[in-house]
CSV table of C-alpha atoms and ligand atoms in Angstrom, one decimal:
chain,number,residue,atom,x,y,z
A,1,UNK,CA,-16.0,5.9,-13.3
A,2,UNK,CA,-14.0,8.9,-12.2
A,3,UNK,CA,-17.2,11.0,-12.0
A,4,UNK,CA,-18.8,8.7,-9.5
A,5,UNK,CA,-15.8,9.0,-7.2
A,6,UNK,CA,-16.5,12.7,-6.8
A,7,UNK,CA,-12.9,13.5,-6.2
A,8,UNK,CA,-12.5,11.0,-3.4
A,9,UNK,CA,-8.9,9.8,-2.9
A,10,UNK,CA,-8.2,6.2,-3.7
A,11,UNK,CA,-6.0,4.4,-1.1
A,12,UNK,CA,-4.4,1.2,-2.2
A,13,UNK,CA,-3.6,-1.1,0.8
A,14,UNK,CA,-2.1,-4.6,1.0
A,15,UNK,CA,1.1,-6.4,1.5
A,16,UNK,CA,4.6,-5.5,0.2
A,17,UNK,CA,4.9,-6.7,-3.4
A,18,UNK,CA,1.1,-6.6,-4.0
A,19,UNK,CA,1.6,-4.1,-6.9
A,20,UNK,CA,0.1,-1.0,-5.1
A,21,UNK,CA,2.5,1.3,-6.9
A,22,UNK,CA,2.2,-0.2,-10.4
A,23,UNK,CA,-1.6,-0.4,-10.2
A,24,UNK,CA,-1.9,2.9,-8.5
A,25,UNK,CA,0.1,4.7,-11.3
A,26,UNK,CA,-2.2,3.1,-13.9
A,27,UNK,CA,-5.3,4.0,-12.0
A,28,UNK,CA,-4.2,7.6,-11.6
A,29,UNK,CA,-3.5,8.0,-15.3
A,30,UNK,CA,-6.9,6.6,-16.2
A,31,UNK,CA,-8.8,8.8,-13.6
A,32,UNK,CA,-6.7,11.9,-14.3
A,33,UNK,CA,-5.7,11.9,-10.7
A,34,UNK,CA,-2.3,12.6,-9.2
A,35,UNK,CA,-0.4,9.6,-7.9
A,36,UNK,CA,1.6,9.4,-4.7
A,37,UNK,CA,3.5,6.5,-3.1
A,38,UNK,CA,3.6,7.1,0.7
A,39,UNK,CA,7.1,5.5,1.0
A,40,UNK,CA,8.5,7.7,-1.8
A,41,UNK,CA,7.0,10.8,0.0
A,42,UNK,CA,8.7,9.7,3.2
A,43,UNK,CA,12.0,9.2,1.4
A,44,UNK,CA,11.8,12.6,-0.3
A,45,UNK,CA,10.8,14.5,2.8
A,46,UNK,CA,13.4,12.9,5.2
A,47,UNK,CA,16.2,12.5,2.6
A,48,UNK,CA,16.6,8.9,3.9
A,49,UNK,CA,15.7,5.6,2.3
A,50,UNK,CA,13.1,3.4,4.1
A,51,UNK,CA,16.0,1.0,5.0
A,52,UNK,CA,18.0,3.9,6.6
A,53,UNK,CA,15.0,5.1,8.6
A,54,UNK,CA,14.4,1.6,10.0
A,55,UNK,CA,18.1,1.1,10.7
A,56,UNK,CA,18.8,4.5,12.4
A,57,UNK,CA,15.5,5.4,14.0
A,58,UNK,CA,13.5,2.1,14.2
A,59,UNK,CA,10.1,1.0,13.0
A,60,UNK,CA,8.2,3.0,15.6
A,61,UNK,CA,9.7,6.2,14.3
A,62,UNK,CA,9.0,5.2,10.7
A,63,UNK,CA,5.3,4.5,11.6
A,64,UNK,CA,5.0,8.1,13.1
A,65,UNK,CA,6.4,9.6,9.9
A,66,UNK,CA,4.1,7.4,7.8
A,67,UNK,CA,1.1,8.7,9.7
A,68,UNK,CA,2.1,12.3,9.3
A,69,UNK,CA,2.6,11.8,5.5
A,70,UNK,CA,-0.8,10.1,5.3
A,71,UNK,CA,-2.5,13.0,7.2
A,72,UNK,CA,-0.9,15.4,4.8
A,73,UNK,CA,-1.9,13.5,1.7
A,74,UNK,CA,-5.5,13.1,3.0
A,75,UNK,CA,-5.9,16.8,3.0
A,76,UNK,CA,-6.0,16.8,-0.8
A,77,UNK,CA,-8.5,15.4,-3.2
A,78,UNK,CA,-8.3,13.5,-6.5
A,79,UNK,CA,-5.2,11.5,-5.5
A,80,UNK,CA,-4.4,7.8,-5.9
A,81,UNK,CA,-2.2,6.8,-3.0
A,82,UNK,CA,-0.1,3.6,-2.8
A,83,UNK,CA,0.4,3.1,0.9
A,84,UNK,CA,3.0,1.1,2.8
A,85,UNK,CA,2.0,-2.4,3.7
A,86,UNK,CA,1.9,-1.5,7.4
A,87,UNK,CA,-0.4,1.5,7.1
A,88,UNK,CA,-3.3,-0.5,8.5
A,89,UNK,CA,-1.5,-1.2,11.8
A,90,UNK,CA,-2.2,2.2,13.4
A,91,UNK,CA,-5.8,2.9,14.4
A,92,UNK,CA,-5.4,6.6,13.8
A,93,UNK,CA,-4.5,6.0,10.1
A,94,UNK,CA,-8.0,4.6,9.5
A,95,UNK,CA,-9.5,8.0,10.1
A,96,UNK,CA,-7.5,9.3,7.2
A,97,UNK,CA,-8.0,6.3,5.0
A,98,UNK,CA,-11.7,6.7,5.5
A,99,UNK,CA,-11.7,10.1,3.9
A,100,UNK,CA,-11.4,8.2,0.6
A,101,UNK,CA,-12.1,4.8,-1.0
A,102,UNK,CA,-9.9,2.0,0.3
A,103,UNK,CA,-8.9,-0.8,-2.0
A,104,UNK,CA,-7.2,-4.0,-0.8
A,105,UNK,CA,-4.9,-5.6,-3.4
A,106,UNK,CA,-4.9,-9.2,-2.1
A,107,UNK,CA,-2.1,-11.3,-3.6
A,108,UNK,CA,-1.3,-14.8,-2.4
A,109,UNK,CA,1.9,-15.1,-0.4
A,110,UNK,CA,3.6,-17.4,-2.9
A,111,UNK,CA,3.3,-14.6,-5.6
A,112,UNK,CA,4.4,-12.0,-3.1
A,113,UNK,CA,7.5,-14.0,-2.3
A,114,UNK,CA,8.3,-14.6,-5.9
A,115,UNK,CA,8.3,-10.9,-6.5
A,116,UNK,CA,10.3,-9.9,-3.4
A,117,UNK,CA,12.8,-12.7,-3.0
A,118,UNK,CA,15.6,-10.7,-4.6
A,119,UNK,CA,14.4,-7.4,-3.2
A,120,UNK,CA,16.6,-5.7,-0.6
A,121,UNK,CA,14.5,-2.5,-0.1
A,122,UNK,CA,12.1,-4.0,2.5
A,123,UNK,CA,13.8,-4.0,5.9
A,124,UNK,CA,11.2,-6.3,7.4
A,125,UNK,CA,12.2,-9.0,5.0
A,126,UNK,CA,15.9,-8.9,5.5
A,127,UNK,CA,16.1,-12.0,7.6
A,128,UNK,CA,16.6,-15.7,7.4
A,129,UNK,CA,13.1,-16.8,6.3
A,130,UNK,CA,11.4,-14.0,4.3
A,131,UNK,CA,8.6,-16.3,3.1
A,132,UNK,CA,7.7,-17.2,6.7
A,133,UNK,CA,7.8,-13.5,7.6
A,134,UNK,CA,5.4,-12.7,4.8
A,135,UNK,CA,3.0,-15.4,6.0
A,136,UNK,CA,3.2,-14.1,9.6
A,137,UNK,CA,2.7,-10.5,8.6
A,138,UNK,CA,-0.3,-11.4,6.4
A,139,UNK,CA,-1.8,-13.4,9.2
A,140,UNK,CA,-1.4,-10.5,11.5
A,141,UNK,CA,-2.9,-8.0,9.0
A,142,UNK,CA,-5.5,-9.9,7.1
A,143,UNK,CA,-8.4,-8.8,9.3
A,144,UNK,CA,-7.2,-5.2,9.0
A,145,UNK,CA,-6.9,-5.3,5.2
A,146,UNK,CA,-10.3,-6.8,5.1
A,147,UNK,CA,-11.8,-3.5,6.4
A,148,UNK,CA,-11.2,-2.0,2.9
A,149,UNK,CA,-14.2,-0.9,0.9
A,150,UNK,CA,-13.1,-3.0,-2.0
A,151,UNK,CA,-11.4,-6.4,-1.8
A,152,UNK,CA,-9.6,-7.2,-5.0
A,153,UNK,CA,-8.3,-10.8,-5.2
A,154,UNK,CA,-5.6,-10.8,-7.7
A,155,UNK,CA,-4.8,-13.7,-10.0
A,156,UNK,CA,-1.2,-14.6,-10.8
A,157,UNK,CA,-1.4,-13.8,-14.4
A,158,UNK,CA,-3.5,-10.7,-14.1
A,159,UNK,CA,-1.9,-7.5,-15.6
A,160,UNK,CA,-2.1,-4.1,-14.0
A,161,UNK,CA,-4.4,-3.0,-16.8
A,162,UNK,CA,-6.8,-5.8,-16.0
A,163,UNK,CA,-6.7,-5.1,-12.3
A,164,UNK,CA,-7.5,-1.5,-13.0
A,165,UNK,CA,-10.4,-2.5,-15.3
A,166,UNK,CA,-11.9,-4.4,-12.4
A,167,UNK,CA,-11.4,-1.8,-9.8
A,168,UNK,CA,-13.0,0.9,-12.0
B,1,S3P,C1,6.2,-2.2,5.1
B,1,S3P,C2,5.9,-2.0,3.7
B,1,S3P,C3,6.8,-1.2,2.9
B,1,S3P,C4,7.4,-0.1,3.7
B,1,S3P,C5,8.1,-0.6,4.9
B,1,S3P,C6,7.2,-1.4,5.8
B,1,S3P,C7,5.3,-3.1,5.8
B,1,S3P,O1,6.0,-0.6,1.8
B,1,S3P,O2,6.5,0.9,4.1
B,1,S3P,O3,9.2,-1.4,4.4
B,1,S3P,O4,5.3,-3.0,7.1
B,1,S3P,O5,4.6,-3.9,5.2
B,1,S3P,P1,5.4,-1.4,0.5
B,1,S3P,O6,4.1,-2.1,1.0
B,1,S3P,O7,5.2,-0.4,-0.5
B,1,S3P,O8,6.5,-2.4,0.2
């Protein structure tokens, strides 16, 4: 399958907790591509955690850095990129995502919540009702995620390997 991609980058989009990083690493291994997680690139290049950036500079500043990182990554080929859940929010990001193949990992909110309920690394979920927040965010973003080239509906018991098989 790698041959048919002709070096195009693969962009994994979808909500926090959808498994973009895990699936992305597996995909990259199978394709012989390099793997990047946009949040990790942001943390390395700023020397701050995502939580710190949100707390000290705010979400708007984070979104700017996120776009810059995406633009930088899009200038390479043969990458698998796990993007942050909010990458779809900025119109300009789509021009970078469109350089490659966009894959939406679509996971039901209940499963997202199960995976994230004890997580403290997502600033947007550090509030009274994280499940409701997840529902609201998904409602706001669903039509954007749906603009992906591939829509992968993920079953609760599906393993990263099985998800990769289907994508490839
Ligand atoms: C966000 C998702 C996070 C991170 C930030 C904001 C979002 O990335 O970029 O906390 O707006 O959905 P993951 O999708 O990798 O958790």
